PDB file of C-alpha atoms in Angstrom:
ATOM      1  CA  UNK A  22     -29.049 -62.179 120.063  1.00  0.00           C
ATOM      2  CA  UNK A  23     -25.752 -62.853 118.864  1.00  0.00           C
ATOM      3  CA  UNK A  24     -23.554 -66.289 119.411  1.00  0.00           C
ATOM      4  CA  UNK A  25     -21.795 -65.241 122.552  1.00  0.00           C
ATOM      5  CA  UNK A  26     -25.738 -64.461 123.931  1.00  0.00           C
ATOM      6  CA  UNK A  27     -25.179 -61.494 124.044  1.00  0.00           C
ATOM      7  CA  UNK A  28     -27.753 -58.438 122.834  1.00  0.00           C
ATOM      8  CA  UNK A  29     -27.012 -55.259 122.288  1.00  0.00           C
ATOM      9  CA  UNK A  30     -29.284 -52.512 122.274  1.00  0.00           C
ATOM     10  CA  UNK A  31     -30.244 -50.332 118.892  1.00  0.00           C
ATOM     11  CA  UNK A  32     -29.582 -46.627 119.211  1.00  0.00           C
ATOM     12  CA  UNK A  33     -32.251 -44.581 119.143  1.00  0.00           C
ATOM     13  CA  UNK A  34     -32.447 -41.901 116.416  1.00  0.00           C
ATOM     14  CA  UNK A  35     -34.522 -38.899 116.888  1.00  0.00           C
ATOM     15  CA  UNK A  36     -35.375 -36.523 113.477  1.00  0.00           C
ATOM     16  CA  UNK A  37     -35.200 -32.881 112.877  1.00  0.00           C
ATOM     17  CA  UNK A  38     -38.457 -31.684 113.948  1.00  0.00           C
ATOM     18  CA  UNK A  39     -38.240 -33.511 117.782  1.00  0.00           C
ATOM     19  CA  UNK A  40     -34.712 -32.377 118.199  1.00  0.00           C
ATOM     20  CA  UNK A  41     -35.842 -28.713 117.106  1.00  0.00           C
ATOM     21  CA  UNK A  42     -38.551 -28.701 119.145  1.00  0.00           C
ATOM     22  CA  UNK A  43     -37.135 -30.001 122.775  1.00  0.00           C
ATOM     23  CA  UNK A  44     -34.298 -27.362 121.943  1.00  0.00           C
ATOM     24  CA  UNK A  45     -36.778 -24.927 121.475  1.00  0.00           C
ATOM     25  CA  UNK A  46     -38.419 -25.742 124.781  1.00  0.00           C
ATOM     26  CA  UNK A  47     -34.781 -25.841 126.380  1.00  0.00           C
ATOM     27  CA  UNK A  48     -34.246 -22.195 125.600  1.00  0.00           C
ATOM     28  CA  UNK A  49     -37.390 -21.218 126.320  1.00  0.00           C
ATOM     29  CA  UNK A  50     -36.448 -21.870 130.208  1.00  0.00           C
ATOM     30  CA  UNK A  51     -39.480 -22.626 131.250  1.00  0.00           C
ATOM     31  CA  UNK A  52     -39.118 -26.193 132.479  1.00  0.00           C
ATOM     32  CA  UNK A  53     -35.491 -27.493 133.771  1.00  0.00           C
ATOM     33  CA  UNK A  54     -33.945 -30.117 131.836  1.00  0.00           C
ATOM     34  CA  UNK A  55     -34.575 -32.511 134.021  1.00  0.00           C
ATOM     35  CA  UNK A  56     -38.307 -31.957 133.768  1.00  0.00           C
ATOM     36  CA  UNK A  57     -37.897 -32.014 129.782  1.00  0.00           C
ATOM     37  CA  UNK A  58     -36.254 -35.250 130.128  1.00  0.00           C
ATOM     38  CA  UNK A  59     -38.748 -36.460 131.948  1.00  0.00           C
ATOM     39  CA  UNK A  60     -41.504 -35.228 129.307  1.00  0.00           C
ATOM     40  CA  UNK A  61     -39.597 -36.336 126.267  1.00  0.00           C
ATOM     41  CA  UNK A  62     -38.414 -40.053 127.612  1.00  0.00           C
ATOM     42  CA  UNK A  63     -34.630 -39.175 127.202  1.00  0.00           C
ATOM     43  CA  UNK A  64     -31.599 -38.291 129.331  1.00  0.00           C
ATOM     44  CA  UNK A  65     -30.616 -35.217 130.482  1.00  0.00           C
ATOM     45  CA  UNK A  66     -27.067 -35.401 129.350  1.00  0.00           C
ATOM     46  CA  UNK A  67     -28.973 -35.208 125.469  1.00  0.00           C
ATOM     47  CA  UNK A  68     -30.450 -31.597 126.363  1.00  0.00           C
ATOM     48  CA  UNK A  69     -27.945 -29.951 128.270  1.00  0.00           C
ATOM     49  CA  UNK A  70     -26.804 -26.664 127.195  1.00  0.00           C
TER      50      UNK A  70
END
């Protein structure tokens, strides 16, 4: 917390090989993003196409 009590949040930072592999899964077309999202704890927005 800082001295105005305020606390922010720490971005999260995903590596290669999760990135490559819910993009892989996004082309694939199997699932909609929405359902990836869901699977992989992040927003939508971060998978679109």
């Amino acid at each position: 917390m800082n001295a105005g009590g305020i606390e922010l949040a720490m971005r999260k930072r995903y590596d290669k090989e999760f990135k490559a592999k819910v993009a892989l899964e996004a082309l694939k077309g199997e699932k909609t993003l929405q359902e990836l999202a869901l699977t992989y704890s992040v927003h939508p927005n971060m998978i679109a196409l």
